[in-house]
CSV table of C-alpha atoms and ligand atoms in Angstrom, one decimal:
chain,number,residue,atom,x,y,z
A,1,UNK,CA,24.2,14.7,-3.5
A,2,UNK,CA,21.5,16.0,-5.7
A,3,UNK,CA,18.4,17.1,-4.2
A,4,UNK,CA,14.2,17.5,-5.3
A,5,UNK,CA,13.2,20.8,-5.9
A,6,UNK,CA,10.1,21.9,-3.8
A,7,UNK,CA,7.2,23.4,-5.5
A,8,UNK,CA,3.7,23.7,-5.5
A,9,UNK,CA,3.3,20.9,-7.5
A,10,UNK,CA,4.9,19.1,-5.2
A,11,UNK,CA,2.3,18.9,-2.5
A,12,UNK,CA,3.5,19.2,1.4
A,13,UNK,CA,1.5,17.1,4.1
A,14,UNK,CA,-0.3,18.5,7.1
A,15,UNK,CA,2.4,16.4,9.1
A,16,UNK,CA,5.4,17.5,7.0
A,17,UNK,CA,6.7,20.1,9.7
A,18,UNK,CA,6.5,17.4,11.9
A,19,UNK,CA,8.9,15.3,9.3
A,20,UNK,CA,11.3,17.5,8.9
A,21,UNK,CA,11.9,18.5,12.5
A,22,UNK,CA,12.2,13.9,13.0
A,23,UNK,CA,15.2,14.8,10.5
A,24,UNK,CA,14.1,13.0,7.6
A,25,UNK,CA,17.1,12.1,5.2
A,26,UNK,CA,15.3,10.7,2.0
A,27,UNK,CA,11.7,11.1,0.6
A,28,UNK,CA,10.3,10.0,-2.7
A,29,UNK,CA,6.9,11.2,-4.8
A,30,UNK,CA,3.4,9.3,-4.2
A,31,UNK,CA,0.5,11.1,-5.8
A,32,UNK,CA,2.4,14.0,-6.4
A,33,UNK,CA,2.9,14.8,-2.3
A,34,UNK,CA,5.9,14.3,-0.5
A,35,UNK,CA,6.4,10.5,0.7
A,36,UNK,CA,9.9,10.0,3.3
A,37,UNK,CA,11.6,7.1,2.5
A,38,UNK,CA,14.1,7.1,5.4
A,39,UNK,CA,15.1,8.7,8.9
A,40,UNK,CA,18.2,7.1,10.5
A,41,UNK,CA,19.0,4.6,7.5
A,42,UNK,CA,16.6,2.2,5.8
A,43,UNK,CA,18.2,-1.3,8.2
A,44,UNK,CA,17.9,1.1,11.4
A,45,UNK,CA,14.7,2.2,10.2
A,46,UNK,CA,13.7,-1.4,9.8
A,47,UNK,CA,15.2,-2.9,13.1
A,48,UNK,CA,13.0,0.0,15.1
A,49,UNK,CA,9.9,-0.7,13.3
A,50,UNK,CA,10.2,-4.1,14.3
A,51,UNK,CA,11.2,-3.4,18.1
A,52,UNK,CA,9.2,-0.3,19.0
A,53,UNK,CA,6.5,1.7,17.5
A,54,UNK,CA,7.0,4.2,14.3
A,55,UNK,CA,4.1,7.0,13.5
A,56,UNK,CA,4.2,7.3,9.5
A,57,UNK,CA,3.2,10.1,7.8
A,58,UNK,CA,0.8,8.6,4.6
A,59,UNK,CA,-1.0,11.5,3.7
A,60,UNK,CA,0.0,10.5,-0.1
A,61,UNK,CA,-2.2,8.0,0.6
A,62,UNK,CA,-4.7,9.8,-0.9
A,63,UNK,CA,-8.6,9.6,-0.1
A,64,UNK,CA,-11.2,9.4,-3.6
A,65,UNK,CA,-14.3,9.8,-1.9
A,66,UNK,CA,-17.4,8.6,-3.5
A,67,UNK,CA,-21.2,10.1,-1.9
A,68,UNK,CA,-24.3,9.7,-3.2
A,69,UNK,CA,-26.8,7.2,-4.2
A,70,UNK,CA,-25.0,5.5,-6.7
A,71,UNK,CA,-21.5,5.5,-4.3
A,72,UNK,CA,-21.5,1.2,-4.3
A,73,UNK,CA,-22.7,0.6,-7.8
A,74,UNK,CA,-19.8,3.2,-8.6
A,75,UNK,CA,-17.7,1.2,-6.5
A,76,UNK,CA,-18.0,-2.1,-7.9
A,77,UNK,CA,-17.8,-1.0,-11.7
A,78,UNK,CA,-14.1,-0.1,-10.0
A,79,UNK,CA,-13.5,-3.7,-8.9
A,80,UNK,CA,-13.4,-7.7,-9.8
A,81,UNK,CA,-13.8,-8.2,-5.6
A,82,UNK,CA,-17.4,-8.8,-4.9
A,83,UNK,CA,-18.3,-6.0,-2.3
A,84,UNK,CA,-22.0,-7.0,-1.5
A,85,UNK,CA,-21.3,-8.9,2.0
A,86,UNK,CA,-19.1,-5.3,2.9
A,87,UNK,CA,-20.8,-3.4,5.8
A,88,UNK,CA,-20.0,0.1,6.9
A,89,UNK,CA,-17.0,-0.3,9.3
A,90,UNK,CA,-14.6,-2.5,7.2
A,91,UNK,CA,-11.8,-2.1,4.4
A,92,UNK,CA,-11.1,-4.0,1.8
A,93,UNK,CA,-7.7,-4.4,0.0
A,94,UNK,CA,-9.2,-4.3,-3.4
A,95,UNK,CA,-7.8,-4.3,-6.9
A,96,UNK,CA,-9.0,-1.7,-9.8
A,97,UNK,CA,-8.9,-2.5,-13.3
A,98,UNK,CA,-9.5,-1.0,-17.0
A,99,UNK,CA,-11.2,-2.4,-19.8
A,100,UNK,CA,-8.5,-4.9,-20.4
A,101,UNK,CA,-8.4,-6.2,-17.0
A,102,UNK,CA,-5.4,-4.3,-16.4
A,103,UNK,CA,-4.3,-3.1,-12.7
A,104,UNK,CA,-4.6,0.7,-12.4
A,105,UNK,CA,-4.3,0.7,-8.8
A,106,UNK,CA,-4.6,-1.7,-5.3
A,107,UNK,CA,-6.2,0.5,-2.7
A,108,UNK,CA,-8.0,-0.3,0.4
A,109,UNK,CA,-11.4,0.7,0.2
A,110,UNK,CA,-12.8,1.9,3.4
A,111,UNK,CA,-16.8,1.8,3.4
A,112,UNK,CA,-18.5,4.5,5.8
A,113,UNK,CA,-21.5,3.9,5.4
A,114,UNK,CA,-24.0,2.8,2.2
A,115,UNK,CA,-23.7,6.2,0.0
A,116,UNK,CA,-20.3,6.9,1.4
A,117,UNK,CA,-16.8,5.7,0.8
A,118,UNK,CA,-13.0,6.1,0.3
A,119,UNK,CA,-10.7,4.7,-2.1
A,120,UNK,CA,-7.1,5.2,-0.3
A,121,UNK,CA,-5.2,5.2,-3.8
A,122,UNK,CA,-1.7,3.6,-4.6
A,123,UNK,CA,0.8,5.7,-6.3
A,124,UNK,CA,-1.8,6.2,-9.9
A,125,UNK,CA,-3.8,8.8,-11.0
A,126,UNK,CA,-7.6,7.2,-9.7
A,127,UNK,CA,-9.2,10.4,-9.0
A,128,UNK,CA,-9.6,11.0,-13.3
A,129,UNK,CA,-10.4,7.7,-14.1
A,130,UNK,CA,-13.3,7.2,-11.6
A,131,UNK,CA,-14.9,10.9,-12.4
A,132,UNK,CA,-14.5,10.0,-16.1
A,133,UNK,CA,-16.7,7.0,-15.1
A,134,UNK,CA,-19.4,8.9,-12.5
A,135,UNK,CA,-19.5,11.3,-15.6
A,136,UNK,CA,-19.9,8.7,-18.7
A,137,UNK,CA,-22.6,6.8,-16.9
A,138,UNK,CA,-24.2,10.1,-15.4
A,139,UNK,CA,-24.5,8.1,-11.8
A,140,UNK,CA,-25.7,10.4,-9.4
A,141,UNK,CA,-22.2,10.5,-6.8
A,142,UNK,CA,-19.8,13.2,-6.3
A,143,UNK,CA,-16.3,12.2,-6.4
A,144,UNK,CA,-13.8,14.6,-5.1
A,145,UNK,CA,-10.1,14.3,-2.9
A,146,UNK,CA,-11.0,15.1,0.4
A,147,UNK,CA,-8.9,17.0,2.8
A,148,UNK,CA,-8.1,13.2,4.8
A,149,UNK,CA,-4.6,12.6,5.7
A,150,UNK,CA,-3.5,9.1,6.8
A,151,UNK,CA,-1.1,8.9,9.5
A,152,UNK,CA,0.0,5.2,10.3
A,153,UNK,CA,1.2,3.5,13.6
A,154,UNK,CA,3.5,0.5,13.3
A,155,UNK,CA,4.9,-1.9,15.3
A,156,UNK,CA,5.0,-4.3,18.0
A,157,UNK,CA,4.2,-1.3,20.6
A,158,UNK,CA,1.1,0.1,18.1
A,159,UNK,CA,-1.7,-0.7,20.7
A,160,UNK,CA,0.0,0.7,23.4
A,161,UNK,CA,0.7,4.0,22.2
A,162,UNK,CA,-2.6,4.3,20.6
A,163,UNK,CA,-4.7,3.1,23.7
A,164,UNK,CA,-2.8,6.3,25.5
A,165,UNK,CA,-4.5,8.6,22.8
A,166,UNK,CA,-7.3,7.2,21.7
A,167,UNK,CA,-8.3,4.9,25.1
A,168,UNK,CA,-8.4,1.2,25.2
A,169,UNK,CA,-11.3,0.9,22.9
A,170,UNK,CA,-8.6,0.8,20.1
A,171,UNK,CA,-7.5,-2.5,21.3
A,172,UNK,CA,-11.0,-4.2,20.3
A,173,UNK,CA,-10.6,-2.9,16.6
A,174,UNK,CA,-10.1,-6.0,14.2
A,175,UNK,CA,-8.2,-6.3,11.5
A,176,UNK,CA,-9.4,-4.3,8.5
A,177,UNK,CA,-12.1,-2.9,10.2
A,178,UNK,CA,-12.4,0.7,11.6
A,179,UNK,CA,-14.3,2.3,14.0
A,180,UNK,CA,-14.7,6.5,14.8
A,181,UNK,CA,-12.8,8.4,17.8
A,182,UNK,CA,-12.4,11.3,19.2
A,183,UNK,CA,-9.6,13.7,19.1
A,184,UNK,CA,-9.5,17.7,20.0
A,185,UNK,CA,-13.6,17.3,19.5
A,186,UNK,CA,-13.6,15.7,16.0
A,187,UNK,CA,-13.9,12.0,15.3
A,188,UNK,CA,-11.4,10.1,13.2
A,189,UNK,CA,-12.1,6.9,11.8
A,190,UNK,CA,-9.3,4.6,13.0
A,191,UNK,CA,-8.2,1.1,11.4
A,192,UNK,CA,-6.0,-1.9,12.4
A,193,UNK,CA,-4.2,-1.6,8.8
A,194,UNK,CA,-1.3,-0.5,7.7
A,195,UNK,CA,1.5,-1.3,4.9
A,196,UNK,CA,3.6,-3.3,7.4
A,197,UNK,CA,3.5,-7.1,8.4
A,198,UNK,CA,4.3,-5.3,12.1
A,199,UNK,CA,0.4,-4.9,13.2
A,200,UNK,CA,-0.6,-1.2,13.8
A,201,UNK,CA,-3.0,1.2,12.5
A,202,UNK,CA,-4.4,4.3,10.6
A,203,UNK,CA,-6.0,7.4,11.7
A,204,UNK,CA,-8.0,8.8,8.3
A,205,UNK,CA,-7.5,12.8,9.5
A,206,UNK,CA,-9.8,14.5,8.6
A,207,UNK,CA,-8.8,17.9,8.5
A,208,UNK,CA,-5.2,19.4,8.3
A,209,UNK,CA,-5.4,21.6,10.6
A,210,UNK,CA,-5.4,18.9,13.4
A,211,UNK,CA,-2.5,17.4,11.9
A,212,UNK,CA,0.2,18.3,13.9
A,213,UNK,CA,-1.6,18.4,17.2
A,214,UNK,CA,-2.1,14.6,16.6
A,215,UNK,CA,1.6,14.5,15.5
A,216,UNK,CA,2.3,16.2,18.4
A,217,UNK,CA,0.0,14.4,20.9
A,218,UNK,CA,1.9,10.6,19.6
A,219,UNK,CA,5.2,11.7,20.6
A,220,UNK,CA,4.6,13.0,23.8
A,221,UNK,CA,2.3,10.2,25.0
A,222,UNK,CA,4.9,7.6,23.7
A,223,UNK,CA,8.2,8.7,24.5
A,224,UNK,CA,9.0,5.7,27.0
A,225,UNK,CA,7.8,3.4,24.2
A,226,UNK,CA,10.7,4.8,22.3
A,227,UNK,CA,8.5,6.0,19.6
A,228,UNK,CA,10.0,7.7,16.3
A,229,UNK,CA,8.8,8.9,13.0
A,230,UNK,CA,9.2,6.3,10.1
A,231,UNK,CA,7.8,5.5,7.0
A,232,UNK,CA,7.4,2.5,4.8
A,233,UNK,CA,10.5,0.3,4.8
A,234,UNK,CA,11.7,-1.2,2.2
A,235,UNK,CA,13.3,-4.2,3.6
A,236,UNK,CA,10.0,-5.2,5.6
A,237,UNK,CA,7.6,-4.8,2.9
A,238,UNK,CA,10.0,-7.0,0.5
A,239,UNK,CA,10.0,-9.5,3.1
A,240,UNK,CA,6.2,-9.4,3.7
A,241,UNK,CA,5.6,-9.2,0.1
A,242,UNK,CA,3.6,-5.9,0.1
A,243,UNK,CA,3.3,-4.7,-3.4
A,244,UNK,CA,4.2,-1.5,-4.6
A,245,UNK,CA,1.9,-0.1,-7.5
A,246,UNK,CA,4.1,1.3,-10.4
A,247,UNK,CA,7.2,-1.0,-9.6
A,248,UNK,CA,6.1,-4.3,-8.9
A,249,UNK,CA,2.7,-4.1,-11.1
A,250,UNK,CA,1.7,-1.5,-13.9
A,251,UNK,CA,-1.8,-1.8,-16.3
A,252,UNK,CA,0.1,-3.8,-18.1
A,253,UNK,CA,-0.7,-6.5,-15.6
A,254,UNK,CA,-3.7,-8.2,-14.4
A,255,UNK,CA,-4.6,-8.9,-10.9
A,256,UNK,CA,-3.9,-12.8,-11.3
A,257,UNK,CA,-0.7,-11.9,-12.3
A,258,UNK,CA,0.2,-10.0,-9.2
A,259,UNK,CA,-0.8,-13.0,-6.8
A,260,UNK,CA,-4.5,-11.1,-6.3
A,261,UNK,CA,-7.1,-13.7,-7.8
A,262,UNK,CA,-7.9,-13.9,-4.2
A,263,UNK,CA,-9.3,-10.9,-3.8
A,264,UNK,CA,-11.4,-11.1,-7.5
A,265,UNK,CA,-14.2,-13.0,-7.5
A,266,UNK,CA,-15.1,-12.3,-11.2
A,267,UNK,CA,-17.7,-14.0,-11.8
A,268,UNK,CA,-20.6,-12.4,-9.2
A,269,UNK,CA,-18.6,-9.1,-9.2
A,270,UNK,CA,-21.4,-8.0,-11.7
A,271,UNK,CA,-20.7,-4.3,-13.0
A,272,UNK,CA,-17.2,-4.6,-12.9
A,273,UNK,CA,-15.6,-2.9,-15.9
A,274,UNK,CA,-13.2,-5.2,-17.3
A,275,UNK,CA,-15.0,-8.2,-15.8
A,276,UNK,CA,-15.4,-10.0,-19.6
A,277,UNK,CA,-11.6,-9.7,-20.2
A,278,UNK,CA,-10.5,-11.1,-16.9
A,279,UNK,CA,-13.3,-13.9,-17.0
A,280,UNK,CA,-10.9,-14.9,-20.5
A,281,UNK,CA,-7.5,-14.1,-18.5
A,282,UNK,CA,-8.8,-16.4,-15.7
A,283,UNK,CA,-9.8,-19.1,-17.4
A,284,UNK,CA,-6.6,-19.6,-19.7
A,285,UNK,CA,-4.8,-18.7,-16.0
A,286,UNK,CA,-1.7,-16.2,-15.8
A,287,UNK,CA,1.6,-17.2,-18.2
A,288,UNK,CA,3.8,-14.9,-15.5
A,289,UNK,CA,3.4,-14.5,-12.3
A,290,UNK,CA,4.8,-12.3,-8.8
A,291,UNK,CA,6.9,-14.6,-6.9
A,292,UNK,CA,9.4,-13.7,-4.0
A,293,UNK,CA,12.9,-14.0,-5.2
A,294,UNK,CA,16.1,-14.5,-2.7
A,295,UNK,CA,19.4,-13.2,-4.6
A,296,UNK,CA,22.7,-14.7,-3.9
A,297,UNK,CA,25.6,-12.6,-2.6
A,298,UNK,CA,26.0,-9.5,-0.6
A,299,UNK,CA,24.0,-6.5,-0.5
A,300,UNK,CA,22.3,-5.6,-4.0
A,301,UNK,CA,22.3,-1.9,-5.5
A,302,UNK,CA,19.4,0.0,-5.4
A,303,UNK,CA,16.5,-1.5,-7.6
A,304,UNK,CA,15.5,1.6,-10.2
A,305,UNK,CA,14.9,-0.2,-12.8
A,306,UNK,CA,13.3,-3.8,-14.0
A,307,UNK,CA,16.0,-6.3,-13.4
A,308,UNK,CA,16.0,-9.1,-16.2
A,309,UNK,CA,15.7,-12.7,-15.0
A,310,UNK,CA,17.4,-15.0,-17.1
A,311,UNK,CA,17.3,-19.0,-17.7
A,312,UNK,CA,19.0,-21.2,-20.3
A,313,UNK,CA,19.9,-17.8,-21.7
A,314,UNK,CA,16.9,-16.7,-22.3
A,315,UNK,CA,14.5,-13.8,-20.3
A,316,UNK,CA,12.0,-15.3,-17.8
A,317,UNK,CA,10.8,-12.6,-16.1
A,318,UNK,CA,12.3,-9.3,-13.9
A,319,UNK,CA,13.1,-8.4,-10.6
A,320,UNK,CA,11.0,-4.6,-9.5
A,321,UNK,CA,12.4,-4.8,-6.0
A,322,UNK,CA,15.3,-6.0,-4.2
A,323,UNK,CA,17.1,-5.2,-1.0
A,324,UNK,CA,19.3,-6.8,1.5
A,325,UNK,CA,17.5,-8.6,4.7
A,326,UNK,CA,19.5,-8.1,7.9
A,327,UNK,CA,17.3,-10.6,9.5
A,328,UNK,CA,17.3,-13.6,6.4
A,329,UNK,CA,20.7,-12.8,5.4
A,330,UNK,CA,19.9,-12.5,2.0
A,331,UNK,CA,19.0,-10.2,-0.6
A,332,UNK,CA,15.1,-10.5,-0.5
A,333,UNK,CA,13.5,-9.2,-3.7
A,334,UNK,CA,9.6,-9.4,-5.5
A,335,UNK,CA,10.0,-10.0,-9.7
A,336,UNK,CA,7.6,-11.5,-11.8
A,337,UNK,CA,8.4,-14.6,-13.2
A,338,UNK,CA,6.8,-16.9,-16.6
A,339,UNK,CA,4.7,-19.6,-15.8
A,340,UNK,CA,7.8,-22.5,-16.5
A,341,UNK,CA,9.8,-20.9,-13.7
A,342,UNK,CA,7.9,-19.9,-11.0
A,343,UNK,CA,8.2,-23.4,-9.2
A,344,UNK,CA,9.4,-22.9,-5.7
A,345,UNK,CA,13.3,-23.9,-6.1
A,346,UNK,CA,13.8,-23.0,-9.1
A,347,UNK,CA,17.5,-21.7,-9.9
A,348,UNK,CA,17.6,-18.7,-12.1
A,349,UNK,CA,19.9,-15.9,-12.7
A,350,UNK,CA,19.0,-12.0,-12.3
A,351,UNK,CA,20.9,-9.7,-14.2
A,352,UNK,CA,21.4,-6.7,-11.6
A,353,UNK,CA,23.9,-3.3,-12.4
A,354,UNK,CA,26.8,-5.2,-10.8
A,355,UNK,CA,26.6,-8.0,-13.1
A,356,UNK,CA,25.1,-11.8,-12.7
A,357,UNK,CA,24.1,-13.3,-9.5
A,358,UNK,CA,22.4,-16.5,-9.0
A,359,UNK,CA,19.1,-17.1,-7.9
A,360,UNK,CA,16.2,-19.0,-6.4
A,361,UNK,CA,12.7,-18.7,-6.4
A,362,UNK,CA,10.9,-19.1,-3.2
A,363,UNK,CA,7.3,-21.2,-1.7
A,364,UNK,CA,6.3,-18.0,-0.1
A,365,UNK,CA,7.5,-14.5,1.1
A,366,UNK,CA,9.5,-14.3,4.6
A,367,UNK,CA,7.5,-12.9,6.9
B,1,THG,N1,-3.2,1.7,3.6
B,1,THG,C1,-4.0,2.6,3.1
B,1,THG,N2,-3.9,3.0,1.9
B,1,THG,C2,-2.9,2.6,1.1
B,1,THG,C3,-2.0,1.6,1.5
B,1,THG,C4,-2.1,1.2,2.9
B,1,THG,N3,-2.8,3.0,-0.2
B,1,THG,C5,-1.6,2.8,-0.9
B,1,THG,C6,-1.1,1.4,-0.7
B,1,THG,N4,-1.0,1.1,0.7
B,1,THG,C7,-2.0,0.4,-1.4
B,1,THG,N5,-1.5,-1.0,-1.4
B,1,THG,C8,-1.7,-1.9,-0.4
B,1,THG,C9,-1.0,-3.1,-0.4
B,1,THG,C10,-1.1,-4.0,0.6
B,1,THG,C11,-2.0,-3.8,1.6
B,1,THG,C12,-2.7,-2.6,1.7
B,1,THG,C13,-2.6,-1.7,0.6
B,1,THG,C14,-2.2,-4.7,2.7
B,1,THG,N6,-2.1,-6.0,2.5
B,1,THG,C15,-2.2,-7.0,3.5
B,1,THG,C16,-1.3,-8.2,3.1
B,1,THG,O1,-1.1,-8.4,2.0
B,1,THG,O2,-0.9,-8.9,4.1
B,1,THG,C17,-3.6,-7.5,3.9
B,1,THG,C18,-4.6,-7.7,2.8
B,1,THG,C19,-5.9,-8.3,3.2
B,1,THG,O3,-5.8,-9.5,3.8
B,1,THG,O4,-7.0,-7.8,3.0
B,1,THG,O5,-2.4,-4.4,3.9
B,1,THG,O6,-1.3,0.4,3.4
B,1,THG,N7,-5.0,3.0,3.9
């Protein structure tokens, strides 16, 4: 078994004493920080998270925080999705793009208030890009990494065990929004969000040192809920089609091409840099496109590497995920496919380690 070597540049997470001691197995790296990847096994991992409740630690979901008077107009030069009709309170899934139109990340931007906001970055280097921007323009905003730490709560029992923490008021938060509570005299903005089709939350803390007391505070107030640390599943994000920045989509890739027109709206997201190109991508429309892909035969090997999709022969597209689904009996998988086969039903072929299987595109993802 070969193992990561911990370093500094490796960053630890105010929870990650807290990890360890849930006897984490398997952990990958998201912005440089320590991201687990499994506890028990990913398809016990994955029944839990949909039976019970799982607290996550997401600290790599790292904060870009944007204060000062030009915070918004900074914001939207980030993004195609028009944020004039967001108040303080919501988040928006929203995608960032160069000069090309290119996706350099999908974060969910939280808005705090009018001069202050958080970008809570996929698995890309956002910090550089946005101060290069705030510096170019000379906008009057500091943009720094706070010291915030998402932890996430998923599952069926989420409201449950977060009502015991935080009180019932956590029950009237709606979806993307957030709203501020109090824990050990601090208050924590907490949102129904979360990278799982389960339902749940996030708790932006703010603050490492009250990391583990939270940490510690979950798993004693949910232990007949049958609560246990998780982490992103693979299998249940495949089947809900969450996409995964760096595998699924690079810069190489406009947002239409990744299924996110719908949250663009190009044409009054004035500002926008990139806005010109993607006005020309959106017109002509996307050649290739994301699609969910089910994969004949049993269980796939892992998916390290762009799997080609073939047709008559020929390459029409790759596979960038791909896992067996206990619950479709299938292998599910997300690839991006060219525009003349990306009909539902049609049959193609995915060239995986362990040789040919067969293949069929799919109306929409399974769950
Ligand atoms: N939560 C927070 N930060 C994050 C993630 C998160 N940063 C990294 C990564 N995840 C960013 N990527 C995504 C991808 C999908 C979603 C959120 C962040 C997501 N999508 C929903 C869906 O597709 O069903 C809802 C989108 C919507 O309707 O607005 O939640 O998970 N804090």
């Amino acid at each position: 078994m070969v193992q990561i070597s911990l370093s500094r540049r490796l960053r630890r997470t105010p929870f990650s004493d807290g990890v360890e001691a849930a006897g984490v197995k398997g952990y990958t790296v998201y912005n440089r920080m320590l991201l687990p990847t499994v506890f028990e096994s990913v398809e016990a991992d994955y029944r839990h998270l949909k039976t019970h409740v799982q607290v996550w630690d997401v600290s790599c979901e790292r904060q870009v925080e944007l204060r000062g008077p030009d915070a918004a107009r900074l914001m939207q030069m980030l993004t195609p999705r028009d944020l004039r009709g967001m108040l303080p309170g919501q988040c928006f899934y929203v995608p960032i793009v160069n000069e090309t139109g290119g996706m350099l990340n999908d974060p969910v931007a939280v808005k705090l208030s009018e001069d202050r906001w958080w970008i809570s970055i996929a698995d890309s280097d956002l910090l550089l890009w946005v101060k290069g921007i705030a510096n170019g323009y000379r906008l009057d905003v500091l943009v720094d990494e706070p010291d915030v730490s998402p932890l996430a709560v998923q599952g069926p029992k989420a409201d449950e065990l977060m009502a015991r923490v935080f009180g019932d008021r956590v029950r009237d938060i709606r979806f993307f929004r957030f709203d501020k509570f109090a824990f050990e005299g601090r208050e924590l903005a907490v949102a129904r969000s979360g990278y799982s089709k389960q339902g749940g939350f996030e708790i932006y803390v703010e603050g490492s040192d009250i990391g583990m007391p939270l940490w510690n505070a979950l798993f004693a107030a949910g232990e007949d809920l049958q609560v246990r640390a998780g982490c992103p599943n693979l299998i249940e994000r495949i089947e809900g089609g969450l996409l995964s920045y760096g595998n699924d989509m690079t810069d190489d890739n406009t947002p239409h091409e990744c299924g996110l027109g719908k949250f663009c709206n190009t044409h009054t997201a004035i500002g926008c840099i990139g806005r010109d190109a993607l006005l020309r991508v959106a017109k002509e429309g996307p050649v290739q496109q994301i699609r969910p892909i089910a994969i004949d035969g049993d269980s796939v090997p892992p998916c390290d590497r762009p799997w080609p999709v073939v047709a008559g022969g020929k390459q029409v597209g790759q596979v960038t995920s791909a896992v067996w689904s206990p619950d479709f009996q299938t292998n599910v998988s997300i690839g991006m496919v060219k525009l003349s086969h990306w009909d539902p039903g049609t049959q193609i072929e995915v060239e995986t380690p362990d040789g040919m299987r067969s293949a069929t595109v799919q109306e929409k993802f399974w769950i």
